[in-house]
mmCIF file of C-alpha atoms in Angstrom:
data_model
loop_
_atom_site.group_PDB
_atom_site.id
_atom_site.type_symbol
_atom_site.label_atom_id
_atom_site.label_comp_id
_atom_site.label_asym_id
_atom_site.label_seq_id
_atom_site.Cartn_x
_atom_site.Cartn_y
_atom_site.Cartn_z
ATOM 1 C CA MET A 1 33.567 -11.811 -26.759
ATOM 2 C CA THR A 2 31.538 -13.083 -30.106
ATOM 3 C CA THR A 3 27.842 -13.559 -28.902
ATOM 4 C CA GLU A 4 26.048 -10.136 -29.640
ATOM 5 C CA GLN A 5 23.816 -11.817 -26.940
ATOM 6 C CA THR A 6 24.932 -10.947 -23.462
ATOM 7 C CA THR A 7 25.395 -13.615 -21.731
ATOM 8 C CA ILE A 8 25.397 -14.076 -17.691
ATOM 9 C CA LEU A 9 26.386 -16.653 -15.419
ATOM 10 C CA ILE A 10 23.944 -17.062 -11.619
ATOM 11 C CA LEU A 11 25.595 -18.803 -8.790
ATOM 12 C CA ASP A 12 23.875 -18.958 -5.401
ATOM 13 C CA ASP A 13 23.555 -21.726 -3.170
ATOM 14 C CA GLU A 14 19.262 -20.829 -2.676
ATOM 15 C CA PRO A 15 17.629 -21.987 -5.421
ATOM 16 C CA ILE A 16 14.748 -19.194 -4.987
ATOM 17 C CA VAL A 17 16.864 -16.796 -5.988
ATOM 18 C CA SER A 18 17.762 -18.464 -9.728
ATOM 19 C CA LYS A 19 14.163 -19.133 -9.773
ATOM 20 C CA ARG A 20 13.582 -15.289 -9.119
ATOM 21 C CA LEU A 21 16.151 -14.228 -11.412
ATOM 22 C CA LYS A 22 17.017 -15.857 -14.570
ATOM 23 C CA PRO A 23 13.130 -16.041 -16.047
ATOM 24 C CA SER A 24 13.055 -12.476 -15.589
ATOM 25 C CA LEU A 25 17.132 -11.982 -17.288
ATOM 26 C CA GLU A 26 15.895 -14.225 -20.704
ATOM 27 C CA LYS A 27 12.814 -12.129 -20.466
ATOM 28 C CA LYS A 28 14.703 -9.478 -20.970
ATOM 29 C CA GLY A 29 16.946 -11.801 -23.899
ATOM 30 C CA TYR A 30 19.720 -12.255 -22.181
ATOM 31 C CA GLU A 31 21.462 -15.538 -22.572
ATOM 32 C CA VAL A 32 21.235 -17.096 -18.858
ATOM 33 C CA GLU A 33 22.985 -20.334 -16.872
ATOM 34 C CA ALA A 34 22.012 -20.596 -13.125
ATOM 35 C CA PHE A 35 24.011 -22.975 -10.673
ATOM 36 C CA THR A 36 23.315 -23.660 -7.260
ATOM 37 C CA LYS A 37 26.703 -25.655 -6.560
ATOM 38 C CA GLY A 38 29.777 -23.296 -6.928
ATOM 39 C CA ALA A 39 31.982 -26.636 -8.409
ATOM 40 C CA ASP A 40 29.966 -26.864 -11.618
ATOM 41 C CA ALA A 41 29.538 -22.394 -12.056
ATOM 42 C CA LEU A 42 33.993 -23.156 -11.760
ATOM 43 C CA ALA A 43 33.830 -25.814 -14.050
ATOM 44 C CA ARG A 44 31.115 -23.487 -16.491
ATOM 45 C CA ILE A 45 33.298 -20.824 -16.194
ATOM 46 C CA GLN A 46 36.913 -22.885 -17.763
ATOM 47 C CA GLU A 47 34.787 -23.833 -20.717
ATOM 48 C CA LYS A 48 33.115 -20.416 -21.349
ATOM 49 C CA GLN A 49 33.497 -16.876 -20.545
ATOM 50 C CA PHE A 50 30.643 -14.962 -19.305
ATOM 51 C CA ASN A 51 29.779 -11.175 -19.645
ATOM 52 C CA ILE A 52 28.353 -11.073 -16.326
ATOM 53 C CA VAL A 53 28.514 -13.189 -13.264
ATOM 54 C CA ILE A 54 25.774 -12.369 -10.556
ATOM 55 C CA THR A 55 27.478 -14.678 -6.939
ATOM 56 C CA ASP A 56 26.852 -14.733 -3.783
ATOM 57 C CA LEU A 57 28.910 -15.089 -1.149
ATOM 58 C CA LYS A 58 27.950 -17.080 1.565
ATOM 59 C CA MET A 59 27.399 -20.238 0.923
ATOM 60 C CA GLU A 60 27.469 -23.785 1.462
ATOM 61 C CA GLY A 61 30.612 -25.598 0.464
ATOM 62 C CA VAL A 62 31.956 -22.095 -1.237
ATOM 63 C CA ASP A 63 33.310 -19.285 -0.907
ATOM 64 C CA GLY A 64 31.822 -16.468 -2.800
ATOM 65 C CA MET A 65 34.703 -14.512 -2.999
ATOM 66 C CA GLN A 66 37.114 -17.422 -4.107
ATOM 67 C CA PHE A 67 34.411 -18.173 -7.347
ATOM 68 C CA LEU A 68 34.461 -14.255 -7.986
ATOM 69 C CA THR A 69 38.654 -14.367 -7.545
ATOM 70 C CA ALA A 70 38.431 -17.208 -10.185
ATOM 71 C CA VAL A 71 36.730 -15.192 -12.811
ATOM 72 C CA LYS A 72 38.111 -12.783 -12.575
ATOM 73 C CA ASP A 73 41.848 -13.575 -12.468
ATOM 74 C CA LYS A 74 40.650 -16.062 -15.798
ATOM 75 C CA TYR A 75 38.418 -12.504 -17.531
ATOM 76 C CA PRO A 76 39.809 -9.463 -16.313
ATOM 77 C CA ASP A 77 36.922 -8.281 -18.492
ATOM 78 C CA THR A 78 33.904 -10.151 -16.974
ATOM 79 C CA GLU A 79 31.850 -8.115 -14.428
ATOM 80 C CA VAL A 80 30.801 -9.610 -11.751
ATOM 81 C CA ILE A 81 28.084 -8.807 -9.601
ATOM 82 C CA VAL A 82 27.874 -9.933 -5.621
ATOM 83 C CA ILE A 83 24.981 -10.201 -4.058
ATOM 84 C CA THR A 84 24.737 -11.546 -0.300
ATOM 85 C CA GLY A 85 22.355 -11.510 2.289
ATOM 86 C CA PHE A 86 25.217 -11.294 5.086
ATOM 87 C CA ALA A 87 26.741 -8.020 3.494
ATOM 88 C CA THR A 88 29.772 -6.503 5.977
ATOM 89 C CA MET A 89 31.553 -3.319 5.353
ATOM 90 C CA ALA A 90 34.962 -5.369 4.725
ATOM 91 C CA THR A 91 33.245 -8.422 1.879
ATOM 92 C CA ALA A 92 32.950 -5.051 0.124
ATOM 93 C CA LYS A 93 36.210 -3.661 0.837
ATOM 94 C CA GLU A 94 37.256 -7.131 -0.604
ATOM 95 C CA SER A 95 35.015 -7.263 -3.464
ATOM 96 C CA PHE A 96 35.707 -3.624 -4.688
ATOM 97 C CA SER A 97 39.558 -4.570 -4.156
ATOM 98 C CA LYS A 98 38.744 -7.364 -7.043
ATOM 99 C CA GLY A 99 37.044 -5.475 -8.625
ATOM 100 C CA ILE A 100 33.865 -5.873 -9.060
ATOM 101 C CA PHE A 101 31.357 -3.927 -10.877
ATOM 102 C CA ASP A 102 28.585 -3.915 -7.717
ATOM 103 C CA PHE A 103 27.675 -5.160 -5.321
ATOM 104 C CA LEU A 104 23.846 -5.860 -3.736
ATOM 105 C CA ALA A 105 22.660 -6.591 -0.431
ATOM 106 C CA LYS A 106 19.217 -9.015 -0.192
ATOM 107 C CA PRO A 107 16.908 -8.786 -0.387
ATOM 108 C CA PHE A 108 16.452 -6.530 -3.375
ATOM 109 C CA LYS A 109 13.362 -5.955 -6.053
ATOM 110 C CA LEU A 110 14.072 -7.282 -9.408
ATOM 111 C CA GLY A 111 14.273 -3.904 -10.991
ATOM 112 C CA GLU A 112 17.753 -2.818 -8.519
ATOM 113 C CA ILE A 113 19.118 -6.233 -10.194
ATOM 114 C CA ASN A 114 18.631 -4.932 -13.504
ATOM 115 C CA GLU A 115 19.414 -1.496 -13.393
ATOM 116 C CA VAL A 116 22.384 -2.821 -12.202
ATOM 117 C CA ILE A 117 23.139 -4.814 -14.698
ATOM 118 C CA ALA A 118 22.225 -2.418 -17.587
ATOM 119 C CA LYS A 119 24.540 -0.390 -16.230
ATOM 120 C CA ALA A 120 27.292 -3.284 -16.402
ATOM 121 C CA GLU A 121 26.322 -4.128 -20.002
ATOM 122 C CA ALA A 122 26.629 -0.647 -21.410
ATOM 123 C CA LYS A 123 30.388 -0.505 -19.402
ATOM 124 C CA ILE A 124 30.935 -3.810 -21.596
ATOM 125 C CA LYS A 125 29.953 -2.528 -24.475
ATOM 126 C CA ALA A 126 31.273 1.221 -24.465
ATOM 127 C CA ASN A 127 35.296 -0.979 -24.015
ATOM 128 C CA MET B 1 18.543 -3.109 -1.023
ATOM 129 C CA LYS B 2 16.904 0.514 -0.680
ATOM 130 C CA ILE B 3 15.873 1.627 2.900
ATOM 131 C CA LEU B 4 13.088 4.461 3.859
ATOM 132 C CA VAL B 5 14.496 6.698 6.775
ATOM 133 C CA ALA B 6 11.684 8.538 8.083
ATOM 134 C CA LEU B 7 13.004 11.182 10.199
ATOM 135 C CA ASP B 8 11.656 14.329 11.691
ATOM 136 C CA VAL B 9 13.358 17.245 13.959
ATOM 137 C CA ASN B 10 13.300 15.725 16.962
ATOM 138 C CA THR B 11 15.709 13.760 19.399
ATOM 139 C CA TYR B 12 15.053 10.589 18.837
ATOM 140 C CA SER B 13 15.872 10.733 15.141
ATOM 141 C CA SER B 14 19.023 12.451 15.485
ATOM 142 C CA LYS B 15 19.500 9.757 17.857
ATOM 143 C CA ILE B 16 18.854 6.528 14.913
ATOM 144 C CA VAL B 17 21.641 8.751 12.492
ATOM 145 C CA LYS B 18 24.434 6.410 13.488
ATOM 146 C CA ASP B 19 22.487 3.156 13.151
ATOM 147 C CA VAL B 20 21.352 3.522 9.391
ATOM 148 C CA ALA B 21 25.096 4.856 8.881
ATOM 149 C CA ARG B 22 25.796 1.399 10.274
ATOM 150 C CA LEU B 23 23.507 0.080 7.816
ATOM 151 C CA ALA B 24 24.382 1.638 5.082
ATOM 152 C CA GLN B 25 27.755 1.267 5.533
ATOM 153 C CA ASN B 26 27.504 -2.597 5.529
ATOM 154 C CA THR B 27 24.977 -2.926 2.701
ATOM 155 C CA LEU B 28 25.331 0.167 0.905
ATOM 156 C CA ALA B 29 21.958 0.284 0.090
ATOM 157 C CA ASP B 30 20.142 2.612 -1.377
ATOM 158 C CA LEU B 31 18.687 5.521 1.084
ATOM 159 C CA VAL B 32 15.610 7.900 1.101
ATOM 160 C CA PHE B 33 15.311 10.323 4.102
ATOM 161 C CA LEU B 34 11.598 11.060 4.209
ATOM 162 C CA GLY B 35 10.153 14.562 6.511
ATOM 163 C CA VAL B 36 6.659 15.131 6.215
ATOM 164 C CA GLN B 37 5.379 18.376 6.611
ATOM 165 C CA ASN B 38 1.567 20.042 8.216
ATOM 166 C CA GLY B 39 1.094 22.605 5.220
ATOM 167 C CA THR B 40 1.482 21.867 1.458
ATOM 168 C CA ASP B 41 1.947 25.303 0.356
ATOM 169 C CA GLU B 42 5.296 26.064 1.342
ATOM 170 C CA LEU B 43 8.243 23.701 1.564
ATOM 171 C CA ASP B 44 9.318 23.759 5.631
ATOM 172 C CA GLN B 45 12.857 25.107 5.705
ATOM 173 C CA THR B 46 13.689 23.839 8.704
ATOM 174 C CA LEU B 47 12.887 20.468 7.841
ATOM 175 C CA LEU B 48 14.756 21.046 4.734
ATOM 176 C CA SER B 49 18.254 22.054 7.038
ATOM 177 C CA THR B 50 17.707 19.339 9.091
ATOM 178 C CA LEU B 51 17.775 16.186 6.488
ATOM 179 C CA MET B 52 20.204 17.453 4.889
ATOM 180 C CA ARG B 53 22.242 17.636 7.783
ATOM 181 C CA TYR B 54 21.191 14.019 8.609
ATOM 182 C CA GLN B 55 22.522 13.225 4.782
ATOM 183 C CA GLN B 56 25.814 15.218 5.881
ATOM 184 C CA ASP B 57 26.232 13.131 8.834
ATOM 185 C CA ILE B 58 25.956 9.573 6.654
ATOM 186 C CA TYR B 59 28.346 10.856 4.527
ATOM 187 C CA SER B 60 30.923 11.516 7.637
ATOM 188 C CA TYR B 61 30.956 7.921 8.378
ATOM 189 C CA PHE B 62 32.060 6.780 5.210
ATOM 190 C CA GLY B 63 36.002 7.356 4.465
ATOM 191 C CA ARG B 64 37.227 8.902 2.030
ATOM 192 C CA ASP B 65 37.029 6.934 -1.487
ATOM 193 C CA GLU B 66 34.491 4.692 0.202
ATOM 194 C CA LEU B 67 31.207 6.952 0.059
ATOM 195 C CA PRO B 68 29.363 5.634 -2.742
ATOM 196 C CA TYR B 69 26.701 8.587 -2.376
ATOM 197 C CA ALA B 70 27.131 11.861 -4.586
ATOM 198 C CA GLU B 71 26.847 14.831 -3.360
ATOM 199 C CA ILE B 72 23.706 16.790 -3.219
ATOM 200 C CA SER B 73 22.761 19.950 -3.496
ATOM 201 C CA SER B 74 20.390 22.208 -1.893
ATOM 202 C CA GLU B 75 19.784 23.827 -4.594
ATOM 203 C CA LYS B 76 18.684 20.786 -6.322
ATOM 204 C CA TRP B 77 15.722 20.588 -4.217
ATOM 205 C CA SER B 78 12.650 20.573 -6.465
ATOM 206 C CA LYS B 79 8.657 20.293 -6.689
ATOM 207 C CA THR B 80 7.552 17.402 -7.750
ATOM 208 C CA GLY B 81 4.031 17.683 -6.740
ATOM 209 C CA LYS B 82 1.293 18.708 -4.943
ATOM 210 C CA GLY B 83 2.971 19.119 -1.872
ATOM 211 C CA ASP B 84 6.114 16.794 -2.654
ATOM 212 C CA TRP B 85 9.986 17.941 -2.982
ATOM 213 C CA SER B 86 13.181 15.881 -3.430
ATOM 214 C CA VAL B 87 16.277 15.952 -4.596
ATOM 215 C CA SER B 88 18.550 12.943 -5.020
ATOM 216 C CA SER B 89 21.274 11.843 -6.738
ATOM 217 C CA LYS B 90 23.108 9.476 -8.182
ATOM 218 C CA GLY B 91 26.597 7.980 -7.263
ATOM 219 C CA MET B 92 27.010 4.341 -7.289
ATOM 220 C CA LYS B 93 24.115 3.901 -5.300
ATOM 221 C CA GLU B 94 21.729 6.226 -4.813
ATOM 222 C CA PHE B 95 20.417 9.108 -1.969
ATOM 223 C CA THR B 96 17.586 10.608 -2.220
ATOM 224 C CA LEU B 97 15.725 13.463 0.037
ATOM 225 C CA ARG B 98 11.985 13.939 0.073
ATOM 226 C CA ILE B 99 10.029 15.964 2.141
ATOM 227 C CA LEU B 100 6.030 14.923 1.661
ATOM 228 C CA ALA B 101 2.818 17.513 2.867
ATOM 229 C CA GLY B 102 0.297 14.872 5.174
ATOM 230 C CA THR B 103 -0.406 12.742 7.254
ATOM 231 C CA ILE B 104 3.099 11.137 8.707
ATOM 232 C CA SER B 105 2.805 7.676 8.578
ATOM 233 C CA LYS B 106 0.117 7.843 5.467
ATOM 234 C CA GLN B 107 2.683 9.551 3.337
ATOM 235 C CA VAL B 108 5.683 6.927 4.818
ATOM 236 C CA VAL B 109 3.344 4.040 3.922
ATOM 237 C CA GLN B 110 2.671 5.595 0.896
ATOM 238 C CA ALA B 111 6.428 6.535 -0.022
ATOM 239 C CA ALA B 112 7.431 2.645 0.857
ATOM 240 C CA THR B 113 5.293 1.278 -1.582
ATOM 241 C CA ASP B 114 5.708 3.684 -4.375
ATOM 242 C CA MET B 115 9.652 4.087 -4.216
ATOM 243 C CA GLU B 116 9.277 -0.420 -3.984
ATOM 244 C CA CYS B 117 11.494 0.103 -0.389
ATOM 245 C CA ASP B 118 12.800 -2.614 1.369
ATOM 246 C CA LEU B 119 12.978 -1.751 4.570
ATOM 247 C CA VAL B 120 11.854 1.270 6.739
ATOM 248 C CA ILE B 121 13.509 2.618 9.591
ATOM 249 C CA LEU B 122 12.489 5.081 12.124
ATOM 250 C CA GLY B 123 12.645 6.161 15.364
ATOM 251 C CA CYS B 124 10.989 7.275 18.607
ATOM 252 C CA SER B 125 10.788 8.313 21.635
ATOM 253 C CA LYS B 126 12.234 5.751 24.916
ATOM 254 C CA GLU B 127 10.396 8.219 27.624
ATOM 255 C CA PHE B 128 6.656 7.883 27.158
ATOM 256 C CA GLY B 129 6.301 4.692 25.228
ATOM 257 C CA CYS B 130 6.766 4.735 21.734
ATOM 258 C CA GLU B 131 5.600 8.796 20.625
ATOM 259 C CA TRP B 132 6.315 10.659 17.351
ATOM 260 C CA ASP B 133 6.464 13.800 17.569
ATOM 261 C CA GLY B 134 4.310 13.752 20.101
ATOM 262 C CA GLU B 135 1.355 11.023 18.473
ATOM 263 C CA MET B 136 1.594 7.226 20.235
ATOM 264 C CA ASN B 137 0.012 5.409 17.494
ATOM 265 C CA VAL B 138 2.536 6.784 14.329
ATOM 266 C CA PRO B 139 5.837 3.918 14.643
ATOM 267 C CA LEU B 140 2.446 1.234 15.405
ATOM 268 C CA ARG B 141 0.378 2.564 12.377
ATOM 269 C CA ILE B 142 3.850 2.460 9.653
ATOM 270 C CA ALA B 143 4.780 -0.686 11.241
ATOM 271 C CA GLU B 144 1.486 -1.973 10.429
ATOM 272 C CA ASP B 145 0.870 -0.818 7.154
ATOM 273 C CA SER B 146 4.098 -0.784 5.530
ATOM 274 C CA PRO B 147 4.522 -2.911 2.024
ATOM 275 C CA CYS B 148 8.266 -4.046 4.091
ATOM 276 C CA SER B 149 9.538 -5.027 7.031
ATOM 277 C CA VAL B 150 9.957 -2.015 9.134
ATOM 278 C CA LEU B 151 13.195 -1.424 11.786
ATOM 279 C CA VAL B 152 11.480 0.790 14.885
ATOM 280 C CA ILE B 153 14.456 2.030 17.260
ATOM 281 C CA LYS B 154 13.380 2.988 20.543
ATOM 282 C CA GLN B 155 17.036 3.590 21.845
ATOM 283 C CA SER B 156 20.209 2.974 19.182
ATOM 284 C CA ARG B 157 22.309 0.299 20.763
ATOM 285 C CA LYS B 158 24.384 -2.325 19.875
ATOM 286 C CA SER B 159 21.989 -5.490 20.566
ATOM 287 C CA ASP B 160 23.882 -8.762 21.199
ATOM 288 C CA GLN B 161 21.002 -11.014 20.389
ATOM 289 C CA ILE B 162 17.849 -11.152 17.791
ATOM 290 C CA VAL B 163 15.169 -13.131 19.211
ATOM 291 C CA SER B 164 13.152 -14.206 15.774
ATOM 292 C CA ILE B 165 9.569 -15.645 16.312
ATOM 293 C CA LEU B 166 7.893 -17.404 13.735
ATOM 294 C CA ASP B 167 5.035 -19.287 13.014
ATOM 295 C CA GLN B 168 4.111 -21.919 10.966
ATOM 296 C CA SER B 169 3.176 -19.796 8.322
ATOM 297 C CA VAL B 170 5.919 -19.325 5.146
ATOM 298 C CA VAL B 171 8.977 -17.413 6.074
ATOM 299 C CA ASN B 172 9.450 -15.519 3.188
ATOM 300 C CA GLN B 173 13.299 -14.960 1.407
ATOM 301 C CA ASP B 174 12.999 -11.039 2.187
ATOM 302 C CA ALA B 175 12.296 -10.740 5.578
ATOM 303 C CA LEU B 176 14.592 -14.349 6.033
ATOM 304 C CA GLU B 177 17.586 -12.059 4.307
ATOM 305 C CA MET B 178 16.785 -8.961 6.377
ATOM 306 C CA VAL B 179 17.033 -10.646 9.370
ATOM 307 C CA ASN B 180 20.505 -12.318 8.474
ATOM 308 C CA GLN B 181 22.058 -8.651 7.369
ATOM 309 C CA ILE B 182 20.359 -7.294 10.963
ATOM 310 C CA VAL B 183 22.399 -9.978 12.550
ATOM 311 C CA THR B 184 25.133 -9.877 10.540
ATOM 312 C CA ILE B 185 25.917 -6.102 11.159
ATOM 313 C CA ASN B 186 25.231 -6.283 14.962
ATOM 314 C CA ASP B 187 27.778 -9.165 14.801
ATOM 315 C CA ALA B 188 24.288 -10.710 17.205
ATOM 316 C CA GLY B 189 23.412 -14.421 18.326
ATOM 317 C CA LEU B 190 20.317 -15.664 16.974
ATOM 318 C CA LYS B 191 17.833 -17.032 18.482
ATOM 319 C CA ILE B 192 14.943 -18.438 16.570
ATOM 320 C CA VAL B 193 11.489 -19.205 18.745
ATOM 321 C CA GLY B 194 9.268 -21.256 17.423
ATOM 322 C CA VAL B 195 5.754 -20.446 18.751
ATOM 323 C CA LYS B 196 3.389 -23.688 18.591
ATOM 324 C CA ASP B 197 -0.244 -23.813 18.500
ATOM 325 C CA LYS B 198 -1.407 -25.789 21.538
ATOM 326 C CA ASN B 199 -3.262 -27.869 19.452
ATOM 327 C CA GLU B 200 -1.079 -28.996 16.877
ATOM 328 C CA ASP B 201 0.647 -32.571 16.221
ATOM 329 C CA LYS B 202 3.909 -33.350 18.469
ATOM 330 C CA GLU B 203 5.628 -33.167 14.537
ATOM 331 C CA SER B 204 4.214 -30.078 14.074
ATOM 332 C CA GLU B 205 4.861 -27.908 10.484
ATOM 333 C CA ILE B 206 6.594 -25.596 12.980
ATOM 334 C CA GLU B 207 9.649 -28.137 14.435
ATOM 335 C CA LYS B 208 9.922 -28.827 10.806
ATOM 336 C CA ARG B 209 10.066 -25.066 9.543
ATOM 337 C CA MET B 210 12.829 -25.173 12.644
ATOM 338 C CA VAL B 211 14.538 -27.450 11.696
ATOM 339 C CA GLU B 212 15.063 -26.538 7.780
ATOM 340 C CA LEU B 213 16.427 -23.209 9.345
ATOM 341 C CA LEU B 214 19.009 -24.229 11.670
ATOM 342 C CA THR B 215 20.148 -26.256 8.904
ATOM 343 C CA TYR B 216 20.322 -23.377 6.151
ATOM 344 C CA TYR B 217 22.209 -21.317 9.233
ATOM 345 C CA ASN B 218 24.581 -24.369 10.197
ATOM 346 C CA GLU B 219 25.266 -24.437 6.468
ATOM 347 C CA ARG B 220 25.854 -20.672 6.401
ATOM 348 C CA GLU B 221 27.692 -20.736 9.617
ATOM 349 C CA VAL B 222 25.865 -19.014 11.575
ATOM 350 C CA HIS B 223 25.187 -19.974 14.473
ATOM 351 C CA ALA B 224 21.666 -19.787 15.576
ATOM 352 C CA TRP B 225 19.111 -21.306 18.764
ATOM 353 C CA VAL B 226 16.192 -22.621 18.632
ATOM 354 C CA LYS B 227 13.659 -22.734 21.260
ATOM 355 C CA LEU B 228 9.763 -23.752 20.722
ATOM 356 C CA ILE B 229 7.156 -21.928 22.858
ATOM 357 C CA ASN B 230 3.451 -22.572 23.176
ATOM 358 C CA SER B 231 1.012 -20.240 21.829
ATOM 359 C CA GLU B 232 -0.268 -18.722 25.313
ATOM 360 C CA ASN B 233 3.234 -18.036 26.634
ATOM 361 C CA VAL B 234 4.283 -15.795 23.582
ATOM 362 C CA LYS B 235 2.797 -12.217 24.735
ATOM 363 C CA GLU B 236 4.824 -12.789 27.840
ATOM 364 C CA TYR B 237 8.471 -14.220 26.212
ATOM 365 C CA VAL B 238 8.017 -11.706 23.666
ATOM 366 C CA THR B 239 7.677 -9.004 26.096
ATOM 367 C CA ASN B 240 10.455 -10.383 28.556
ATOM 368 C CA ALA B 241 13.010 -10.652 25.442
ATOM 369 C CA SER B 242 12.070 -7.308 23.971
ATOM 370 C CA ARG B 243 13.644 -5.828 27.525
ATOM 371 C CA GLU B 244 17.230 -6.564 26.675
ATOM 372 C CA ALA B 245 17.566 -8.086 22.400
ATOM 373 C CA ILE B 246 16.034 -6.754 19.390
ATOM 374 C CA VAL B 247 12.787 -8.828 18.461
ATOM 375 C CA ALA B 248 11.747 -9.435 15.188
ATOM 376 C CA LEU B 249 8.351 -10.571 14.752
ATOM 377 C CA TRP B 250 7.456 -13.023 11.046
ATOM 378 C CA MET B 251 4.285 -11.636 9.955
ATOM 379 C CA GLY B 252 3.528 -13.814 7.937
ATOM 380 C CA GLY B 253 0.175 -14.873 5.568
ATOM 381 C CA LYS B 254 -3.200 -14.624 6.621
ATOM 382 C CA GLN B 255 -2.897 -17.389 8.368
ATOM 383 C CA SER B 256 -0.022 -16.752 10.461
ATOM 384 C CA LEU B 257 -0.627 -17.377 14.615
ATOM 385 C CA ILE B 258 1.660 -14.497 15.288
ATOM 386 C CA LYS B 259 -0.810 -11.980 13.540
ATOM 387 C CA ARG B 260 -3.774 -13.408 14.932
ATOM 388 C CA LEU B 261 -1.903 -12.913 18.468
ATOM 389 C CA PHE B 262 0.002 -9.869 17.479
ATOM 390 C CA SER B 263 -3.385 -7.823 17.917
ATOM 391 C CA LYS B 264 -2.523 -4.228 17.014
ATOM 392 C CA SER B 265 -2.635 -3.480 20.934
ATOM 393 C CA MET B 266 0.270 -6.372 21.078
ATOM 394 C CA ILE B 267 2.613 -4.576 18.572
ATOM 395 C CA ASP B 268 2.078 -1.154 20.722
ATOM 396 C CA GLN B 269 2.908 -2.715 23.765
ATOM 397 C CA LEU B 270 5.431 -4.354 22.414
ATOM 398 C CA LEU B 271 6.696 -0.435 20.832
ATOM 399 C CA GLU B 272 6.177 0.557 24.432
ATOM 400 C CA THR B 273 7.980 -1.996 26.224
ATOM 401 C CA SER B 274 10.842 -2.367 24.323
ATOM 402 C CA LYS B 275 14.336 -1.243 25.556
ATOM 403 C CA SER B 276 16.076 -1.463 21.951
ATOM 404 C CA SER B 277 14.240 -1.947 18.787
ATOM 405 C CA VAL B 278 11.682 -3.834 17.042
ATOM 406 C CA PHE B 279 11.706 -4.817 13.780
ATOM 407 C CA ILE B 280 8.500 -6.569 11.912
ATOM 408 C CA LEU B 281 9.358 -8.188 9.102
ATOM 409 C CA ARG B 282 7.677 -8.931 6.282
#
């Protein structure tokens, strides 16, 4: 990765999530791209590696688990943060087995995800 | 998600630990266990050891290598203000034990506000109404005044159905997500009940809202039923539903029809009548 600015991709089919997250993260200096359709996000990761990927698991027409698997397969050093409104032990375990950085159940406050992103960023910079 | 659990030394509190553990296991939530004591001079050692025991109980539900919280040492308790003691550990997720001095309902609401919690959980007695340490109005006050959603567990049991009552007011995203988590964790069916004002037109806002919600759940392969009832029948409907299911009341904005229909005494009545849990959504 050559860019100094930390890049973040957000995938959530509920526009309100990106609408809330994107401006807040951009204000903190991150370069953010937000997607509501899994196919678009999948196409984008073929073109570009992001430092951090934030993805929902249960979305219309796309399996978030498949998306995060695709991200980790292609870019093992990209840190993936799962956000889900339908959290289960099984999905948490499966997500961690695929090497995600953290798992956040919705609802959450912006401060909570900001803290997780900062930790992921610190890990990336330390490596 | 950050969950504040209000606990004391009574049986109803110890009985909700299992439910809290299940929620924590599934959501990997940050947890705050809050106890409230009367005096301010000395830390109530009985309450302290009870909270420590509940914390250990939660940890015991997690498998080896699955615990997202770090160990907490009883020696690390510190006084952080007048009548305010706490200890916390940061593993992947944070676990805080806190004891405040004062009035239970006020301190729970204040702590939920200060700590930016997403959900408050508390138990209450099932024998006589919905009591907390002999007082009838504690769960009601917390449900009424809390800045976030509140789950009052009257009897710990897995519910097959969540009955979610909503009106024409805006469906708050946080409340929607909270219902989703409870439905998922209970592996329960979701019944969305719309309350229609008798003066509304046929194509009312509530009908549109319910169609939107049904579409939302269908897209996520969550099986949901919808039902429309008139406002004059809502109290009876909710009272009956609360006997078996977890009832979730969406207490919307200022214009909320449910808020108007459910006066304090009605929520109190619901807490008294319910045989399982009552969920106040915000």
